[in-house]
CSV table of C-alpha atoms and ligand atoms in Angstrom, one decimal:
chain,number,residue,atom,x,y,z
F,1,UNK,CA,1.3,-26.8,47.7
F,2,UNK,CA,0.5,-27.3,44.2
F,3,UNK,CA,3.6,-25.7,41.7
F,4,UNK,CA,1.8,-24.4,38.5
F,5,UNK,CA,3.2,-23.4,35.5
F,6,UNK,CA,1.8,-21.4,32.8
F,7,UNK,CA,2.8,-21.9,29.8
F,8,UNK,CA,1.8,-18.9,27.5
F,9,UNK,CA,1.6,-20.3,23.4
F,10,UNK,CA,2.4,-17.2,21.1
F,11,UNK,CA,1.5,-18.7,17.5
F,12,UNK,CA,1.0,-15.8,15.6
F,13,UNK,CA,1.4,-12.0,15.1
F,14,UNK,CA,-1.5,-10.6,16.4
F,15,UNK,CA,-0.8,-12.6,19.6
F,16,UNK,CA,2.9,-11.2,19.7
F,17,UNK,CA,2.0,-7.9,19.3
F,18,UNK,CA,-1.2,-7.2,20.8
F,19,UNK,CA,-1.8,-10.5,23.1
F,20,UNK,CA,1.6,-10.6,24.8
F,21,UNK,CA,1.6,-6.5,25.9
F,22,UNK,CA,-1.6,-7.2,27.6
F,23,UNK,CA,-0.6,-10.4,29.3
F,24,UNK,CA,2.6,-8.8,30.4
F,25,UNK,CA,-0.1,-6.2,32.2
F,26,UNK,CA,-1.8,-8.6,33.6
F,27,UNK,CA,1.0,-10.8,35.3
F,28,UNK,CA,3.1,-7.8,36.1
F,29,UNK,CA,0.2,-6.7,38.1
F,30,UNK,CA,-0.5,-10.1,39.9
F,31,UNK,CA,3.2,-10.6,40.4
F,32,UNK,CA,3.2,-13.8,38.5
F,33,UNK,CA,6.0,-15.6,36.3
F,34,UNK,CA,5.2,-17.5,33.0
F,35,UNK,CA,7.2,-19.4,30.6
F,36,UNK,CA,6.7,-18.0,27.2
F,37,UNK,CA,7.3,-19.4,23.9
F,38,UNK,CA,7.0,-17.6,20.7
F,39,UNK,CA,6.8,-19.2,17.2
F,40,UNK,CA,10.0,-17.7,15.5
F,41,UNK,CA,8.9,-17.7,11.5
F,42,UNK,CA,6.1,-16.8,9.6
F,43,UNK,CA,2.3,-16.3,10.6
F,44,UNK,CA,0.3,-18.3,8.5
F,45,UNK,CA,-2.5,-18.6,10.6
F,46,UNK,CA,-5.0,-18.5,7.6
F,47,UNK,CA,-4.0,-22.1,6.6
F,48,UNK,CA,-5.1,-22.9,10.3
F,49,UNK,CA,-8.1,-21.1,10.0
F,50,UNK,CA,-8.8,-23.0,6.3
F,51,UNK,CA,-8.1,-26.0,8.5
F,52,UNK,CA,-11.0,-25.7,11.1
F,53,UNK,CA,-13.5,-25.2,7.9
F,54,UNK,CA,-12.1,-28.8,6.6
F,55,UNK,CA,-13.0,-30.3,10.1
F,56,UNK,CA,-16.2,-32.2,10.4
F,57,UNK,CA,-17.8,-32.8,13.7
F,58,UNK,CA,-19.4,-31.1,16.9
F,59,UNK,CA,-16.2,-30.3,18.4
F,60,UNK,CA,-15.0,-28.7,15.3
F,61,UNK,CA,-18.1,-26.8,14.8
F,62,UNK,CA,-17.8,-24.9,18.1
F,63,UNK,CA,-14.0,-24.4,17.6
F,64,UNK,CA,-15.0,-22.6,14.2
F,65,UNK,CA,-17.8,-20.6,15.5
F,66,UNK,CA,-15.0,-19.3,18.3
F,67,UNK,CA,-12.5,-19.3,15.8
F,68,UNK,CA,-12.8,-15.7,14.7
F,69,UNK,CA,-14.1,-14.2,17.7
F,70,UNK,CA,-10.7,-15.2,19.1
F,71,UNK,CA,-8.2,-15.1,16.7
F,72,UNK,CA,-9.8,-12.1,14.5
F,73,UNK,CA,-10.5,-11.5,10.6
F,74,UNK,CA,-6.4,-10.4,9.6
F,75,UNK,CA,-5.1,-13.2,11.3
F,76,UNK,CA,-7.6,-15.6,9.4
F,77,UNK,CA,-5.9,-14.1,6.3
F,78,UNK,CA,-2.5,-14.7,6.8
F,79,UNK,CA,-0.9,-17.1,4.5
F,80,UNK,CA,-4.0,-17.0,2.1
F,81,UNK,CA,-5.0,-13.8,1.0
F,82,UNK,CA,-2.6,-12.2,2.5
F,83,UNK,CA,1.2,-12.5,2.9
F,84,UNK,CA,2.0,-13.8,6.6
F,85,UNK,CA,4.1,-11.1,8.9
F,86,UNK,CA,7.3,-12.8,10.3
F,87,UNK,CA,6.5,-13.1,13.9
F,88,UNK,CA,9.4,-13.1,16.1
F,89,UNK,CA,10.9,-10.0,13.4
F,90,UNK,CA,7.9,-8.1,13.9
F,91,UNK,CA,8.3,-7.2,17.6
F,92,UNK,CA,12.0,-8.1,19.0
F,93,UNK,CA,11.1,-5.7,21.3
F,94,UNK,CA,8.5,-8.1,22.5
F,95,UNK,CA,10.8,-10.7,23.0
F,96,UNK,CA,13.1,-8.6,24.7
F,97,UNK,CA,10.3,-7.4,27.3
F,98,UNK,CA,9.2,-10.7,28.2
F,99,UNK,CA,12.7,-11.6,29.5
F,100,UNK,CA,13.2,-8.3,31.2
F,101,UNK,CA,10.1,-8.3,33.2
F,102,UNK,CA,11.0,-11.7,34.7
F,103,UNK,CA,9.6,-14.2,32.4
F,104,UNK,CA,11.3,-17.1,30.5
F,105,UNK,CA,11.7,-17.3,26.6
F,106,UNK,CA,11.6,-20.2,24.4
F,107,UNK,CA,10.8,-21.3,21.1
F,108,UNK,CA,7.1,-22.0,19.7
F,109,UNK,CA,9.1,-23.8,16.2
F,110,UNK,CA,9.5,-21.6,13.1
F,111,UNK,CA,5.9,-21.9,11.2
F,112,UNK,CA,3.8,-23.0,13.5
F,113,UNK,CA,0.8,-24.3,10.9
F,114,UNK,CA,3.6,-26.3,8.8
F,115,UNK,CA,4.2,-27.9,12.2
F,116,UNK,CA,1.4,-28.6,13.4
F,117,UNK,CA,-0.4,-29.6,9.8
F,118,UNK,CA,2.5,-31.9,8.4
F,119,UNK,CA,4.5,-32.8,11.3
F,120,UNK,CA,3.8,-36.5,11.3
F,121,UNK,CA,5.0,-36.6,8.0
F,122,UNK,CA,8.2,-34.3,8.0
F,123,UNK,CA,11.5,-36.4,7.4
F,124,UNK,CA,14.2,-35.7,9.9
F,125,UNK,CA,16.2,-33.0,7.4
F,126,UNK,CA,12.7,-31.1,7.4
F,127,UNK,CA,12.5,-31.1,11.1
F,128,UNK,CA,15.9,-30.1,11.6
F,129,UNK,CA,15.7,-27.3,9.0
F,130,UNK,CA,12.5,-25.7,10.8
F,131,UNK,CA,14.3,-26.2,14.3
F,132,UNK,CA,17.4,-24.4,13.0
F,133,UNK,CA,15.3,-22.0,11.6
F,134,UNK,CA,13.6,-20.7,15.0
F,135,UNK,CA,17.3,-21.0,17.0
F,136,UNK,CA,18.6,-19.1,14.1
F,137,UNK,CA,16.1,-16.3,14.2
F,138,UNK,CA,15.9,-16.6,18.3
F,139,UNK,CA,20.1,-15.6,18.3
F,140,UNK,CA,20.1,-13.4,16.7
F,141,UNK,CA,16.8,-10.9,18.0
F,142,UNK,CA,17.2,-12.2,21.2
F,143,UNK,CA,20.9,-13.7,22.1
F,144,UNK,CA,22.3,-16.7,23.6
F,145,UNK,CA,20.0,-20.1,23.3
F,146,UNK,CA,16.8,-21.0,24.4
F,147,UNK,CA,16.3,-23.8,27.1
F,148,UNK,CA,12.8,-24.8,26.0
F,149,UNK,CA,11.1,-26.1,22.8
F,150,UNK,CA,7.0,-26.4,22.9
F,151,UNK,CA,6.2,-28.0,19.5
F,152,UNK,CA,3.1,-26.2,17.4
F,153,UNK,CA,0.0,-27.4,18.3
F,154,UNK,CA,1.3,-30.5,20.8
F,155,UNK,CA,2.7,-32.1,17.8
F,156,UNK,CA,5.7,-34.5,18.2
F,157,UNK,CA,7.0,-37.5,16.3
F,158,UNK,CA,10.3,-39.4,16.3
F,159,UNK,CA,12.3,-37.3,14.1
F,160,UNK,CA,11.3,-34.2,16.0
F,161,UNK,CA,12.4,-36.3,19.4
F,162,UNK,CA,15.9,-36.9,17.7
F,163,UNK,CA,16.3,-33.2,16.4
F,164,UNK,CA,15.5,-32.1,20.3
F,165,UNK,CA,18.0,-34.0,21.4
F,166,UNK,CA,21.1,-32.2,19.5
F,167,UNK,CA,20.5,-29.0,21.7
F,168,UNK,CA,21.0,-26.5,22.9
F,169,UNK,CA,17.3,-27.4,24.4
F,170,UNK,CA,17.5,-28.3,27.8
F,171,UNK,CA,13.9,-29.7,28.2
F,172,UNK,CA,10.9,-29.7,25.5
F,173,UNK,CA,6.9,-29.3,26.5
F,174,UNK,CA,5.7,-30.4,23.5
F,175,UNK,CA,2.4,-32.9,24.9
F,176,UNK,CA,-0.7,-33.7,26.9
F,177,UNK,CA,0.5,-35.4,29.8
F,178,UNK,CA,0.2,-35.7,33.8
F,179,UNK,CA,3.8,-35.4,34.8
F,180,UNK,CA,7.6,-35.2,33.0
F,181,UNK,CA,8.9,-37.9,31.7
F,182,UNK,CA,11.3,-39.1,28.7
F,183,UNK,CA,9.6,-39.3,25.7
F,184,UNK,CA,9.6,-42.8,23.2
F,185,UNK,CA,7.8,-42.7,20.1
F,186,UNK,CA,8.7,-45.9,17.0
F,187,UNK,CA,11.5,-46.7,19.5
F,188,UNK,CA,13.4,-43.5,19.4
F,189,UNK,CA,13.7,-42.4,23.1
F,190,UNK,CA,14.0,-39.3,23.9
F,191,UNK,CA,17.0,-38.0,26.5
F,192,UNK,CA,16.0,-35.2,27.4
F,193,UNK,CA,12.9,-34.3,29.7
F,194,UNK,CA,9.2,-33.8,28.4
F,195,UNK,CA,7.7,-31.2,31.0
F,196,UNK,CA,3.7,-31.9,29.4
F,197,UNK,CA,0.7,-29.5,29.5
F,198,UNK,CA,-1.5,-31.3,32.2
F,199,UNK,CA,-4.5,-29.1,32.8
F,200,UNK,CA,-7.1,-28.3,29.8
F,201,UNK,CA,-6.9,-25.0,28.2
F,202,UNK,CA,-9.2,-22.0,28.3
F,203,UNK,CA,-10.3,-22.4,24.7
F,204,UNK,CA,-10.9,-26.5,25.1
F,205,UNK,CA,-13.3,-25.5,28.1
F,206,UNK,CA,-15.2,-22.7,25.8
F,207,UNK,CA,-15.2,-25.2,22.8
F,208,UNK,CA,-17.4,-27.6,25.0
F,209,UNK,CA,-19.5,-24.6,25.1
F,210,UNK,CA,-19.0,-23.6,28.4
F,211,UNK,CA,-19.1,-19.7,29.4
F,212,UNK,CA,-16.0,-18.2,30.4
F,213,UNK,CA,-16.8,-17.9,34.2
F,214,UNK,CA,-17.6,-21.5,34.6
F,215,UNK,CA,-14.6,-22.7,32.5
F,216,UNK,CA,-12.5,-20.7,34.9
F,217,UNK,CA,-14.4,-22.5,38.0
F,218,UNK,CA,-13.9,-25.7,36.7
F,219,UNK,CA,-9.7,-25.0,35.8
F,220,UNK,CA,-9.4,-23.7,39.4
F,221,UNK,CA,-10.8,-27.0,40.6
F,222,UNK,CA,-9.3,-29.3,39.2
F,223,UNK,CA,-5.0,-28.4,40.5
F,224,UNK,CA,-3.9,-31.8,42.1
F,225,UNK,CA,-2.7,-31.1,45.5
F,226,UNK,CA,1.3,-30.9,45.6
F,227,UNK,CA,1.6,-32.0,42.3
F,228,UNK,CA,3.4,-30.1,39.2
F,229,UNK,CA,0.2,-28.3,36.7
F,230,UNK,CA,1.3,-27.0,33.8
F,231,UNK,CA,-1.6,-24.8,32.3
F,232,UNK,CA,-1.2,-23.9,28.6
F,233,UNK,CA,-2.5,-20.4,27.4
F,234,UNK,CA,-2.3,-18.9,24.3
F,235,UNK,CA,-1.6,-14.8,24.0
F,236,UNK,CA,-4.1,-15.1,21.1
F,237,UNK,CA,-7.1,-16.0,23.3
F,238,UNK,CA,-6.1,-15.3,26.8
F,239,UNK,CA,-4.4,-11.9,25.5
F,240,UNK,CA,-7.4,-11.0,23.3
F,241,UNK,CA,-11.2,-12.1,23.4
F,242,UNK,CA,-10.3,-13.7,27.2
F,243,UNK,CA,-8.3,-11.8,29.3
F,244,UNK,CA,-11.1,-10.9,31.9
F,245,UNK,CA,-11.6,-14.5,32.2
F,246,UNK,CA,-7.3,-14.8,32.3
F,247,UNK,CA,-7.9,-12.3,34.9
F,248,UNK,CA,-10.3,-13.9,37.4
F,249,UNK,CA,-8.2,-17.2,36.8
F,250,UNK,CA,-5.0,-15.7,37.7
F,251,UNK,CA,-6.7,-14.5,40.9
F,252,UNK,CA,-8.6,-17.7,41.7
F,253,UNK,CA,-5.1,-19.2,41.3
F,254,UNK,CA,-2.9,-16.6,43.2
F,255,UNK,CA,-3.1,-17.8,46.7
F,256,UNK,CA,-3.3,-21.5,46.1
F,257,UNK,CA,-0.3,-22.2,44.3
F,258,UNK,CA,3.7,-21.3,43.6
F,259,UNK,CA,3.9,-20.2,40.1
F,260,UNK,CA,7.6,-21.5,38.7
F,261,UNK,CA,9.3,-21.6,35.0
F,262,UNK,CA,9.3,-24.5,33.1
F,263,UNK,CA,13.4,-23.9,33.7
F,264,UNK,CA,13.4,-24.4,36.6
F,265,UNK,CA,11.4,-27.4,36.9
F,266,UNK,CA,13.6,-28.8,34.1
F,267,UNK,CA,17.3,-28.0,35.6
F,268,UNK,CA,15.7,-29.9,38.5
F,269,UNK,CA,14.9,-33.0,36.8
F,270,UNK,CA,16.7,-36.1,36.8
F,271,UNK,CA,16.8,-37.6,32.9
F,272,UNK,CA,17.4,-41.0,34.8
F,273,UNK,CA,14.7,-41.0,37.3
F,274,UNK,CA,12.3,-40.1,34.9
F,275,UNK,CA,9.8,-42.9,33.5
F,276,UNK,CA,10.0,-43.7,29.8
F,277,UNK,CA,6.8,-43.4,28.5
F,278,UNK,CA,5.3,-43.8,24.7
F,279,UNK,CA,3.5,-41.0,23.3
F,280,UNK,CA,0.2,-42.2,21.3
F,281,UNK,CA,-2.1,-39.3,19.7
F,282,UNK,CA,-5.5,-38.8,21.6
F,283,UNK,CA,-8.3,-36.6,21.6
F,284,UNK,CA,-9.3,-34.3,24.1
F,285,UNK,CA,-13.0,-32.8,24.6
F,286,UNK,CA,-12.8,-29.0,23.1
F,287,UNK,CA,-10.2,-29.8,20.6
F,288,UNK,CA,-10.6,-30.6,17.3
F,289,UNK,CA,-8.2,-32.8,15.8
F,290,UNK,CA,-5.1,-35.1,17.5
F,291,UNK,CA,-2.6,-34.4,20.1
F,292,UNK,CA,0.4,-36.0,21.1
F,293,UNK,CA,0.0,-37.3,24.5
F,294,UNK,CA,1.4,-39.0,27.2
F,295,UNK,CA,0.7,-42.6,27.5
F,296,UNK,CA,-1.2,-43.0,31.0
F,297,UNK,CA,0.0,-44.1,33.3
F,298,UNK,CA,0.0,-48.0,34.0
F,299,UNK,CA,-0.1,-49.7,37.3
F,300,UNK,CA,3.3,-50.0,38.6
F,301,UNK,CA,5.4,-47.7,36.0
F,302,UNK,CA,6.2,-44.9,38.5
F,303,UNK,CA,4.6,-42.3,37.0
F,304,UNK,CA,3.2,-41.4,40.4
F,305,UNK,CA,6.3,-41.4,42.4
F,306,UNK,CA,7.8,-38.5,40.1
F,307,UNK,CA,5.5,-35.7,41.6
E,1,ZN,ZN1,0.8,-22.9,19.5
C-alpha cells in the first residue's frame, strides 16, 4: 500500500489563521494526519507577491493571474504597504490545535520570503540567525523542539545543510525529490535525513492551467504503488480558494493509502542506509522560478532499493 504524507506549508498569516482552521475541519472529518509546518516570523508575503510581477514567462503568467485569487489582496500587501503580522504570534492557539488534534508541528523557517528570495546567497551566520529565530519563537508558543525543518519555498544550500545538522531537527523536507536520502550540496553532506516532496502540488497542476477537478484526477493517479509520496499543500491555497478540490482529493486518496507523519517516517530511517545524493536546482511545470531538488536517480545508486 502506498504510505502518503501530506505535508501542509503555512507561509503566511492569512494561511495560519484562516487556512489551517478549515484544513483542521476537513482532516478531522476524514480522520486523516498531516505534518504541518508553520513559518515562525513575519509575513511578508507582499515581497512574494512583487516577485511574481518580476517574473517573465508563461509559467509565471498563470502563477500571477492565480496569485490573488489564492493568496488574496491583504496578504499581497504585507511587507509593502503594509507592515507584515508575525505569524506564529498571531495564533499560538493555532499551533497549539494542530498538535492536539493529532497532527505533527514543525518549523516553515522564520521569514519565509527572505528564505526563499536570498537563500542562495545567505552566509552561514545569516542562516543560523533565521533558524534560531523560528526555534526561538517555536519554544517558547509552543514548548519543547521541533523534529522537522521544511525550508521556504524548497530552498536549500550548503550553509543551510550545516545549520540543520546542529539540531535539535531530527529530519528536514526541504526538496523535490522521489525518496529520502542525505543531502550533498558544494561537498557539504548532510547527516541527517531529507524526507523530499515527491508528488506535484495543487497549485503547480492549476498553474498549467488545468481546472481543479482534473488536477485532482491526475494527483490521485499518479501514487507509486508501495512506495513513500509525500504531497505538499499549502493552508493558503488548499485552506482558502481550494479546499473543495482538497476535499475530493482527500477522498479520492482515503481508501488507497496509509496516511503517516513525516516523524515517523524519519525515526524510522537509517542515516547510513540512505543514498547520498547531490541536490541541483530544477524547474518544475506550474512553478515559476527554481527548486532545490533531488538529483535523479542514476543506474545503480540505490535510490530504488530505499522504498
Ligand atoms: Zn512555504
Amino acid at each position: 500500500v502506498t504510505r502518503l504524507v501530506l505535508k501542509v506549508d503555512v507561509d503566511t498569516y492569512q494561511g495560519l489563521c484562516h487556512g489551517v482552521p478549515r484544513l483542521l475541519e476537513c482532516l478531522a472529518a476524514q480522520r486523516v494526519a498531516a505534518s504541518f509546518f508553520v513559518a515562525m516570523g513575519p509575513d511578508h508575503s507582499g515581497r512574494a507577491v512583487r516577485r511574481f510581477f518580476t517574473q517573465r514567462g508563461f509559467t509565471a503568467k498563470m502563477v500571477r493571474s492565480n496569485a490573488f485569487r489564492l493568496y488574496g489582496l491583504r496578504s499581497a500587501l504585507y511587507g509593502t504597504l503594509l507592515p507584515g503580522p508575525q505569524i506564529a504570534r498571531s495564533a499560538p492557539e493555532c499551533l497549539r490545535r494542530i498538535r492536539g488534534e493529532g497532527h505533527e508541528l514543525g518549523v516553515h523557517g522564520n521569514d519565509h520570503v527572505y528564505w526563499h528570495d536570498r537563500l542562495s546567497r545567505l552566509p552561514l551566520d545569516a542562516v543560523a540567525g533565521e533558524v534560531e529565530r523560528a526555534l526561538a519563537t517555536f519554544r517558547e508558543l509552543v514548548g519543547g523542539e521541533p523534529e522537522g525543518f521544511a525550508a521556504p519555498g524548497w530552498q536549500l544550500s550548503a550553509a543551510a545543510i550545516t545549520v540543520l545538522d546542529r539540531g535539535p531537527f531530527v529530519y528536514q523536507s526541504s526538496t523535490r525529490g522521489s525518496a529520502p536520502y542525505r543531502p550533498r550540496i558544494g561537498g557539504v553532506l548532510g547527516r541527517i535525513p531529507e524526507i523530499p516532496t515527491t508528488l506535484p502540488t495543487l497549485d503547480e497542476r492549476l498553474g498549467l492551467g488545468e481546472d481543479a477537478v482534473k488536477a485532482v484526477d491526475d494527483l490521485a493517479a499518479r501514487l507509486r504503488p508501495d512506495a513513500l509520496e509525500v504531497l505538499t499543500v499549502h493552508a493558503e491555497v488548499e485552506g482558502g480558494a481550494c479546499l473543495g478540490a482538497f476535499v475530493r482529493l482527500l477522498e479520492r486518496l482515503r481508501e488507497r493509502v496509509r496516511f503517516q507523519h513525516l516523524g515517523d517516517i524519519a525515526r524510522a530511517l537509517d542515516p547510513a542506509k540512505l543514498p547520498v545524493c547531490e541536490v541541483v536546482a530544477g524547474e518544475l511545470p506550474g512553478r515559476a522560478g527554481s527548486v532545490s531538488c533531488q538529483e535523479q536517480a542514476r543506474a545503480g545508486n540505490g535510490l530504488r532499493a530505499t522504498q
